[in-house]
């Protein structure tokens, strides 16, 4: 956290992985805006070659389109301007953090990612989430 705070950015995150096994990849999207209407995520790091990914992960702070909110520091001035929301159609793969990233992008705010900090992400499957909700 101290390393992220030292960068003095309104929005800055660290890298974490999502997915399981061979499908696991860093949750980073590039500068190109994704199309949230049809849910295409062609700029995810999982679509990069290992060479391209290693070149990107050089330990510096870079702007990105979306890095997820699993490890994201957000200044309170951003919270005053942007609200988390969801799509009532519940498009698969488009979560509240995706809409937040789109809102930031459209307002010209930069989402920074520190490519030298990696965090653990406790991945769980959607089946486990649904089962937990059904018990309540």
CSV table of N, CA and C in Angstrom, one decimal:
chain,number,residue,atom,x,y,z
A,1,UNK,N,0.8,-1.2,0.0
A,1,UNK,CA,0.0,0.0,0.0
A,1,UNK,C,0.9,1.2,0.0
A,2,UNK,N,2.0,1.2,0.8
A,2,UNK,CA,2.8,2.4,0.9
A,2,UNK,C,3.5,2.7,-0.5
A,3,UNK,N,3.8,1.7,-1.2
A,3,UNK,CA,4.4,1.9,-2.6
A,3,UNK,C,3.4,2.5,-3.5
A,4,UNK,N,2.1,2.1,-3.4
A,4,UNK,CA,1.1,2.7,-4.3
A,4,UNK,C,0.8,4.1,-3.8
A,5,UNK,N,0.7,4.4,-2.6
A,5,UNK,CA,0.5,5.7,-2.1
A,5,UNK,C,1.6,6.7,-2.5
A,6,UNK,N,2.8,6.2,-2.5
A,6,UNK,CA,4.0,7.0,-2.9
A,6,UNK,C,3.9,7.5,-4.3
A,7,UNK,N,3.1,6.9,-5.1
A,7,UNK,CA,3.0,7.3,-6.5
A,7,UNK,C,2.1,8.6,-6.7
A,8,UNK,N,1.3,8.9,-5.7
A,8,UNK,CA,0.5,10.1,-5.6
A,8,UNK,C,-0.5,10.2,-6.8
A,9,UNK,N,-1.2,9.1,-7.1
A,9,UNK,CA,-2.2,9.0,-8.2
A,9,UNK,C,-3.6,9.0,-7.6
A,10,UNK,N,-4.6,9.5,-8.2
A,10,UNK,CA,-6.0,9.4,-7.7
A,10,UNK,C,-6.5,8.0,-7.8
A,11,UNK,N,-6.1,7.3,-8.8
A,11,UNK,CA,-6.5,5.9,-9.0
A,11,UNK,C,-5.3,5.1,-9.4
A,12,UNK,N,-4.9,4.1,-8.5
A,12,UNK,CA,-3.7,3.3,-8.8
A,12,UNK,C,-3.9,1.9,-8.2
A,13,UNK,N,-3.5,0.9,-9.0
A,13,UNK,CA,-3.7,-0.5,-8.5
A,13,UNK,C,-2.5,-1.3,-8.7
A,14,UNK,N,-2.6,-2.5,-8.2
A,14,UNK,CA,-1.5,-3.5,-8.3
A,14,UNK,C,-2.2,-4.7,-9.1
A,15,UNK,N,-1.3,-5.5,-9.6
A,15,UNK,CA,-1.7,-6.6,-10.5
A,15,UNK,C,-2.1,-7.8,-9.6
A,16,UNK,N,-3.2,-8.5,-10.0
A,16,UNK,CA,-3.6,-9.8,-9.4
A,16,UNK,C,-4.2,-10.6,-10.6
A,17,UNK,N,-4.2,-11.9,-10.3
A,17,UNK,CA,-4.6,-12.9,-11.4
A,17,UNK,C,-6.1,-13.3,-11.1
A,18,UNK,N,-6.8,-13.6,-12.2
A,18,UNK,CA,-8.1,-14.2,-12.0
A,18,UNK,C,-8.1,-15.4,-12.9
A,19,UNK,N,-9.1,-16.3,-12.7
A,19,UNK,CA,-9.2,-17.5,-13.4
A,19,UNK,C,-8.5,-18.6,-12.7
A,20,UNK,N,-8.5,-19.8,-13.3
A,20,UNK,CA,-8.0,-21.0,-12.7
A,20,UNK,C,-7.1,-21.7,-13.6
A,21,UNK,N,-6.0,-22.4,-13.1
A,21,UNK,CA,-5.1,-23.2,-13.8
A,21,UNK,C,-4.5,-22.5,-15.0
A,22,UNK,N,-4.6,-23.2,-16.2
A,22,UNK,CA,-4.1,-22.6,-17.4
A,22,UNK,C,-4.9,-21.4,-17.9
A,23,UNK,N,-6.1,-21.2,-17.4
A,23,UNK,CA,-6.9,-20.0,-17.8
A,23,UNK,C,-6.6,-18.8,-16.9
A,24,UNK,N,-5.7,-18.9,-16.0
A,24,UNK,CA,-5.4,-17.9,-15.0
A,24,UNK,C,-4.6,-16.8,-15.8
A,25,UNK,N,-4.9,-15.5,-15.5
A,25,UNK,CA,-4.2,-14.4,-16.2
A,25,UNK,C,-4.3,-13.1,-15.4
A,26,UNK,N,-3.3,-12.2,-15.6
A,26,UNK,CA,-3.4,-10.9,-14.9
A,26,UNK,C,-4.6,-10.1,-15.3
A,27,UNK,N,-5.3,-9.6,-14.4
A,27,UNK,CA,-6.5,-8.7,-14.7
A,27,UNK,C,-6.0,-7.3,-15.0
A,28,UNK,N,-5.6,-7.2,-16.3
A,28,UNK,CA,-5.2,-5.9,-16.8
A,28,UNK,C,-5.8,-5.7,-18.2
A,29,UNK,N,-6.4,-4.6,-18.5
A,29,UNK,CA,-6.8,-4.3,-19.8
A,29,UNK,C,-6.0,-3.1,-20.3
A,30,UNK,N,-5.6,-3.1,-21.6
A,30,UNK,CA,-4.8,-2.0,-22.1
A,30,UNK,C,-5.5,-0.7,-22.2
A,31,UNK,N,-4.8,0.2,-22.9
A,31,UNK,CA,-5.4,1.6,-23.1
A,31,UNK,C,-6.6,1.6,-24.1
A,32,UNK,N,-6.6,0.6,-25.0
A,32,UNK,CA,-7.8,0.6,-25.9
A,32,UNK,C,-9.1,0.4,-25.1
A,33,UNK,N,-10.1,1.1,-25.4
A,33,UNK,CA,-11.4,1.0,-24.7
A,33,UNK,C,-12.0,-0.3,-25.1
A,34,UNK,N,-12.6,-1.0,-24.2
A,34,UNK,CA,-13.3,-2.3,-24.5
A,34,UNK,C,-14.7,-1.9,-24.9
A,35,UNK,N,-15.4,-2.8,-25.5
A,35,UNK,CA,-16.8,-2.6,-25.9
A,35,UNK,C,-17.7,-3.3,-24.9
A,36,UNK,N,-18.2,-2.5,-23.9
A,36,UNK,CA,-19.1,-3.1,-22.9
A,36,UNK,C,-20.4,-3.5,-23.4
A,37,UNK,N,-20.8,-3.0,-24.5
A,37,UNK,CA,-22.2,-3.4,-25.0
A,37,UNK,C,-22.2,-4.9,-25.4
A,38,UNK,N,-21.3,-5.4,-26.1
A,38,UNK,CA,-21.3,-6.8,-26.4
A,38,UNK,C,-20.3,-7.6,-25.6
A,39,UNK,N,-19.7,-7.0,-24.6
A,39,UNK,CA,-18.8,-7.7,-23.7
A,39,UNK,C,-17.5,-8.3,-24.2
A,40,UNK,N,-17.0,-7.7,-25.3
A,40,UNK,CA,-15.8,-8.2,-25.8
A,40,UNK,C,-14.6,-7.6,-25.0
A,41,UNK,N,-13.7,-8.4,-24.7
A,41,UNK,CA,-12.5,-8.0,-23.8
A,41,UNK,C,-11.2,-8.3,-24.6
A,42,UNK,N,-11.1,-7.8,-25.8
A,42,UNK,CA,-9.9,-8.2,-26.6
A,42,UNK,C,-8.6,-7.5,-26.2
A,43,UNK,N,-8.7,-6.7,-25.2
A,43,UNK,CA,-7.4,-6.1,-24.7
A,43,UNK,C,-6.9,-6.7,-23.4
A,44,UNK,N,-7.6,-7.7,-22.9
A,44,UNK,CA,-7.1,-8.4,-21.7
A,44,UNK,C,-5.7,-8.9,-21.9
A,45,UNK,N,-4.9,-8.9,-20.8
A,45,UNK,CA,-3.6,-9.4,-20.8
A,45,UNK,C,-3.5,-10.9,-21.3
A,46,UNK,N,-4.6,-11.6,-21.1
A,46,UNK,CA,-4.6,-13.0,-21.5
A,46,UNK,C,-4.5,-13.2,-23.0
A,47,UNK,N,-4.7,-12.1,-23.7
A,47,UNK,CA,-4.6,-12.2,-25.2
A,47,UNK,C,-3.2,-11.7,-25.7
A,48,UNK,N,-2.3,-11.4,-24.8
A,48,UNK,CA,-1.0,-11.1,-25.2
A,48,UNK,C,-0.1,-12.3,-25.2
A,49,UNK,N,0.9,-12.3,-26.0
A,49,UNK,CA,1.9,-13.3,-26.0
A,49,UNK,C,2.7,-13.2,-24.7
A,50,UNK,N,3.4,-14.2,-24.3
A,50,UNK,CA,4.3,-14.1,-23.1
A,50,UNK,C,5.3,-13.0,-23.3
A,51,UNK,N,5.8,-12.9,-24.5
A,51,UNK,CA,6.8,-11.8,-24.7
A,51,UNK,C,6.2,-10.4,-24.5
A,52,UNK,N,5.0,-10.2,-25.1
A,52,UNK,CA,4.3,-8.9,-24.9
A,52,UNK,C,4.0,-8.7,-23.5
A,53,UNK,N,3.5,-9.7,-22.8
A,53,UNK,CA,3.2,-9.5,-21.4
A,53,UNK,C,4.4,-9.2,-20.5
A,54,UNK,N,5.5,-9.9,-20.7
A,54,UNK,CA,6.7,-9.7,-19.9
A,54,UNK,C,7.2,-8.3,-20.2
A,55,UNK,N,7.1,-7.8,-21.5
A,55,UNK,CA,7.5,-6.4,-21.8
A,55,UNK,C,6.7,-5.4,-21.1
A,56,UNK,N,5.4,-5.7,-20.9
A,56,UNK,CA,4.5,-4.8,-20.2
A,56,UNK,C,4.8,-4.7,-18.8
A,57,UNK,N,5.0,-5.9,-18.2
A,57,UNK,CA,5.3,-6.0,-16.7
A,57,UNK,C,6.7,-5.7,-16.4
A,58,UNK,N,7.1,-4.5,-16.6
A,58,UNK,CA,8.5,-4.1,-16.4
A,58,UNK,C,8.7,-3.4,-15.1
A,59,UNK,N,7.8,-3.4,-14.1
A,59,UNK,CA,8.0,-2.8,-12.8
A,59,UNK,C,7.7,-1.3,-12.7
A,60,UNK,N,7.2,-0.7,-13.8
A,60,UNK,CA,6.9,0.7,-13.8
A,60,UNK,C,5.4,1.0,-13.6
A,61,UNK,N,5.1,2.2,-13.4
A,61,UNK,CA,3.7,2.6,-13.3
A,61,UNK,C,3.2,3.1,-14.6
A,62,UNK,N,2.1,2.5,-15.1
A,62,UNK,CA,1.6,2.8,-16.4
A,62,UNK,C,0.1,3.1,-16.4
A,63,UNK,N,-0.4,3.9,-17.3
A,63,UNK,CA,-1.9,4.0,-17.4
A,63,UNK,C,-2.4,2.7,-18.1
A,64,UNK,N,-3.6,2.3,-17.6
A,64,UNK,CA,-4.3,1.2,-18.3
A,64,UNK,C,-5.8,1.5,-18.3
A,65,UNK,N,-6.5,0.8,-19.1
A,65,UNK,CA,-8.0,1.0,-19.2
A,65,UNK,C,-8.7,0.5,-17.9
A,66,UNK,N,-8.3,-0.7,-17.5
A,66,UNK,CA,-9.0,-1.4,-16.4
A,66,UNK,C,-8.0,-2.4,-15.7
A,67,UNK,N,-8.0,-2.4,-14.4
A,67,UNK,CA,-7.2,-3.3,-13.7
A,67,UNK,C,-8.0,-4.0,-12.6
A,68,UNK,N,-9.3,-3.9,-12.6
A,68,UNK,CA,-10.1,-4.5,-11.5
A,68,UNK,C,-9.9,-3.7,-10.2
A,69,UNK,N,-10.8,-4.0,-9.3
A,69,UNK,CA,-10.8,-3.3,-8.0
A,69,UNK,C,-10.3,-4.2,-6.9
A,70,UNK,N,-9.8,-5.3,-7.2
A,70,UNK,CA,-9.3,-6.2,-6.2
A,70,UNK,C,-8.1,-5.6,-5.4
A,71,UNK,N,-7.3,-4.8,-6.0
A,71,UNK,CA,-6.3,-4.1,-5.3
A,71,UNK,C,-6.2,-2.7,-6.0
A,72,UNK,N,-7.0,-1.8,-5.7
A,72,UNK,CA,-7.1,-0.5,-6.3
A,72,UNK,C,-7.3,0.6,-5.2
A,73,UNK,N,-6.4,1.5,-5.2
A,73,UNK,CA,-6.6,2.7,-4.3
A,73,UNK,C,-7.3,3.8,-5.1
A,74,UNK,N,-8.3,4.3,-4.5
A,74,UNK,CA,-9.2,5.3,-5.1
A,74,UNK,C,-9.3,6.5,-4.2
A,75,UNK,N,-8.9,7.6,-4.7
A,75,UNK,CA,-9.0,8.9,-3.9
A,75,UNK,C,-10.5,9.2,-3.7
A,76,UNK,N,-10.8,9.8,-2.5
A,76,UNK,CA,-12.2,10.1,-2.2
A,76,UNK,C,-12.8,11.1,-3.2
A,77,UNK,N,-12.0,11.9,-3.8
A,77,UNK,CA,-12.6,12.8,-4.8
A,77,UNK,C,-13.2,12.0,-6.0
A,78,UNK,N,-12.6,10.9,-6.3
A,78,UNK,CA,-13.2,10.0,-7.3
A,78,UNK,C,-14.5,9.4,-6.9
A,79,UNK,N,-14.6,9.0,-5.6
A,79,UNK,CA,-15.8,8.4,-5.1
A,79,UNK,C,-16.9,9.5,-5.1
A,80,UNK,N,-16.6,10.7,-4.9
A,80,UNK,CA,-17.6,11.8,-4.9
A,80,UNK,C,-18.2,12.0,-6.3
A,81,UNK,N,-17.4,11.6,-7.4
A,81,UNK,CA,-17.8,11.9,-8.8
A,81,UNK,C,-18.4,10.6,-9.4
A,82,UNK,N,-18.0,9.5,-9.0
A,82,UNK,CA,-18.4,8.2,-9.7
A,82,UNK,C,-18.9,7.2,-8.8
A,83,UNK,N,-20.0,6.6,-9.2
A,83,UNK,CA,-20.7,5.6,-8.4
A,83,UNK,C,-20.5,4.2,-9.0
A,84,UNK,N,-20.4,3.2,-8.2
A,84,UNK,CA,-20.4,1.9,-8.7
A,84,UNK,C,-21.8,1.5,-9.2
A,85,UNK,N,-21.9,0.8,-10.3
A,85,UNK,CA,-23.2,0.4,-10.8
A,85,UNK,C,-23.1,-0.9,-11.5
A,86,UNK,N,-24.2,-1.5,-11.7
A,86,UNK,CA,-24.2,-2.8,-12.5
A,86,UNK,C,-25.2,-2.7,-13.6
A,87,UNK,N,-25.1,-3.6,-14.5
A,87,UNK,CA,-25.9,-3.7,-15.7
A,87,UNK,C,-27.1,-4.7,-15.3
A,88,UNK,N,-28.3,-4.2,-15.3
A,88,UNK,CA,-29.4,-5.0,-14.9
A,88,UNK,C,-29.6,-6.3,-15.8
A,89,UNK,N,-29.0,-6.2,-17.0
A,89,UNK,CA,-29.1,-7.4,-17.9
A,89,UNK,C,-28.1,-8.5,-17.5
A,90,UNK,N,-27.2,-8.2,-16.5
A,90,UNK,CA,-26.2,-9.1,-15.9
A,90,UNK,C,-25.4,-9.8,-17.0
A,91,UNK,N,-24.8,-9.0,-17.9
A,91,UNK,CA,-24.0,-9.6,-18.9
A,91,UNK,C,-22.8,-10.3,-18.2
A,92,UNK,N,-22.6,-11.5,-18.7
A,92,UNK,CA,-21.5,-12.3,-18.1
A,92,UNK,C,-20.1,-11.6,-18.4
A,93,UNK,N,-19.3,-11.5,-17.4
A,93,UNK,CA,-18.0,-10.9,-17.5
A,93,UNK,C,-18.0,-9.4,-17.4
A,94,UNK,N,-19.1,-8.7,-17.3
A,94,UNK,CA,-19.2,-7.3,-17.1
A,94,UNK,C,-19.7,-7.0,-15.7
A,95,UNK,N,-18.8,-6.7,-14.8
A,95,UNK,CA,-19.1,-6.5,-13.4
A,95,UNK,C,-19.0,-5.0,-13.1
A,96,UNK,N,-19.3,-4.7,-11.8
A,96,UNK,CA,-19.3,-3.3,-11.4
A,96,UNK,C,-18.0,-2.6,-11.6
A,97,UNK,N,-16.9,-3.3,-11.5
A,97,UNK,CA,-15.6,-2.7,-11.7
A,97,UNK,C,-15.4,-2.4,-13.2
A,98,UNK,N,-16.0,-3.1,-14.1
A,98,UNK,CA,-15.9,-2.9,-15.5
A,98,UNK,C,-16.6,-1.6,-15.9
A,99,UNK,N,-17.8,-1.4,-15.3
A,99,UNK,CA,-18.5,-0.2,-15.5
A,99,UNK,C,-17.8,1.0,-14.9
A,100,UNK,N,-17.2,0.8,-13.7
A,100,UNK,CA,-16.5,1.9,-13.1
A,100,UNK,C,-15.3,2.3,-14.0
A,101,UNK,N,-14.6,1.4,-14.6
A,101,UNK,CA,-13.5,1.7,-15.5
A,101,UNK,C,-14.0,2.4,-16.7
A,102,UNK,N,-15.1,2.0,-17.2
A,102,UNK,CA,-15.7,2.7,-18.4
A,102,UNK,C,-16.1,4.2,-18.0
A,103,UNK,N,-16.7,4.4,-16.9
A,103,UNK,CA,-17.0,5.7,-16.5
A,103,UNK,C,-15.8,6.6,-16.3
A,104,UNK,N,-14.8,6.0,-15.7
A,104,UNK,CA,-13.5,6.8,-15.5
A,104,UNK,C,-12.9,7.2,-16.9
A,105,UNK,N,-12.9,6.2,-17.8
A,105,UNK,CA,-12.3,6.4,-19.1
A,105,UNK,C,-13.1,7.5,-19.8
A,106,UNK,N,-14.4,7.4,-19.8
A,106,UNK,CA,-15.3,8.4,-20.5
A,106,UNK,C,-15.1,9.8,-19.9
A,107,UNK,N,-14.7,9.9,-18.6
A,107,UNK,CA,-14.5,11.2,-18.0
A,107,UNK,C,-13.1,11.7,-18.1
A,108,UNK,N,-12.2,10.9,-18.7
A,108,UNK,CA,-10.9,11.3,-18.9
A,108,UNK,C,-10.0,11.1,-17.7
A,109,UNK,N,-10.4,10.3,-16.7
A,109,UNK,CA,-9.6,10.0,-15.6
A,109,UNK,C,-8.7,8.8,-15.9
A,110,UNK,N,-7.5,8.8,-15.4
A,110,UNK,CA,-6.5,7.8,-15.7
A,110,UNK,C,-6.5,6.7,-14.6
A,111,UNK,N,-6.6,5.5,-15.0
A,111,UNK,CA,-6.4,4.4,-14.0
A,111,UNK,C,-5.0,3.9,-14.2
A,112,UNK,N,-4.2,4.0,-13.1
A,112,UNK,CA,-2.8,3.7,-13.2
A,112,UNK,C,-2.6,2.3,-12.6
A,113,UNK,N,-1.6,1.5,-13.1
A,113,UNK,CA,-1.3,0.2,-12.6
A,113,UNK,C,0.2,0.2,-12.4
A,114,UNK,N,0.6,-0.4,-11.2
A,114,UNK,CA,2.0,-0.6,-10.9
A,114,UNK,C,2.3,-2.0,-11.3
A,115,UNK,N,3.1,-2.0,-12.4
A,115,UNK,CA,3.4,-3.4,-13.0
A,115,UNK,C,4.5,-4.1,-12.2
A,116,UNK,N,4.9,-3.6,-11.1
A,116,UNK,CA,5.9,-4.3,-10.3
A,116,UNK,C,5.4,-4.8,-9.0
A,117,UNK,N,4.1,-4.7,-8.7
A,117,UNK,CA,3.4,-5.1,-7.5
A,117,UNK,C,2.4,-6.2,-7.9
A,118,UNK,N,2.5,-7.4,-7.3
A,118,UNK,CA,1.5,-8.4,-7.5
A,118,UNK,C,0.9,-8.8,-6.2
A,119,UNK,N,-0.4,-9.0,-6.3
A,119,UNK,CA,-1.2,-9.4,-5.1
A,119,UNK,C,-1.8,-10.7,-5.3
A,120,UNK,N,-2.1,-11.4,-4.2
A,120,UNK,CA,-2.8,-12.7,-4.3
A,120,UNK,C,-4.3,-12.4,-4.4
A,121,UNK,N,-5.0,-13.2,-5.2
A,121,UNK,CA,-6.4,-13.0,-5.4
A,121,UNK,C,-7.0,-14.4,-5.1
A,122,UNK,N,-7.9,-14.4,-4.2
A,122,UNK,CA,-8.6,-15.7,-3.8
A,122,UNK,C,-9.7,-16.0,-4.9
A,123,UNK,N,-9.4,-16.7,-5.9
A,123,UNK,CA,-10.4,-17.0,-6.9
A,123,UNK,C,-11.3,-18.1,-6.4
A,124,UNK,N,-12.6,-17.8,-6.6
A,124,UNK,CA,-13.6,-18.8,-6.3
A,124,UNK,C,-14.6,-18.9,-7.6
A,125,UNK,N,-15.1,-20.0,-7.8
A,125,UNK,CA,-16.0,-20.2,-8.9
A,125,UNK,C,-17.4,-19.6,-8.7
A,126,UNK,N,-18.1,-19.3,-9.8
A,126,UNK,CA,-19.4,-18.7,-9.7
A,126,UNK,C,-20.4,-19.7,-9.0
A,127,UNK,N,-20.1,-21.0,-9.2
A,127,UNK,CA,-21.0,-22.0,-8.6
A,127,UNK,C,-21.0,-21.9,-7.1
A,128,UNK,N,-19.8,-21.7,-6.5
A,128,UNK,CA,-19.7,-21.5,-5.1
A,128,UNK,C,-20.5,-20.3,-4.6
A,129,UNK,N,-20.4,-19.2,-5.4
A,129,UNK,CA,-21.1,-18.0,-5.0
A,129,UNK,C,-22.6,-18.2,-5.1
A,130,UNK,N,-23.1,-18.8,-6.1
A,130,UNK,CA,-24.5,-19.1,-6.2
A,130,UNK,C,-25.0,-20.0,-5.1
A,131,UNK,N,-24.2,-21.0,-4.8
A,131,UNK,CA,-24.6,-21.9,-3.7
A,131,UNK,C,-24.7,-21.2,-2.4
A,132,UNK,N,-23.7,-20.3,-2.1
A,132,UNK,CA,-23.7,-19.5,-0.9
A,132,UNK,C,-25.0,-18.6,-0.8
A,133,UNK,N,-25.3,-18.0,-1.9
A,133,UNK,CA,-26.5,-17.1,-2.0
A,133,UNK,C,-27.8,-17.9,-1.8
A,134,UNK,N,-27.8,-19.1,-2.3
A,134,UNK,CA,-29.0,-20.0,-2.2
A,134,UNK,C,-29.3,-20.5,-0.7
A,135,UNK,N,-28.2,-20.5,0.1
A,135,UNK,CA,-28.3,-21.0,1.5
A,135,UNK,C,-29.0,-19.9,2.3
A,136,UNK,N,-28.8,-18.6,1.9
A,136,UNK,CA,-29.3,-17.5,2.8
A,136,UNK,C,-30.8,-17.4,2.8
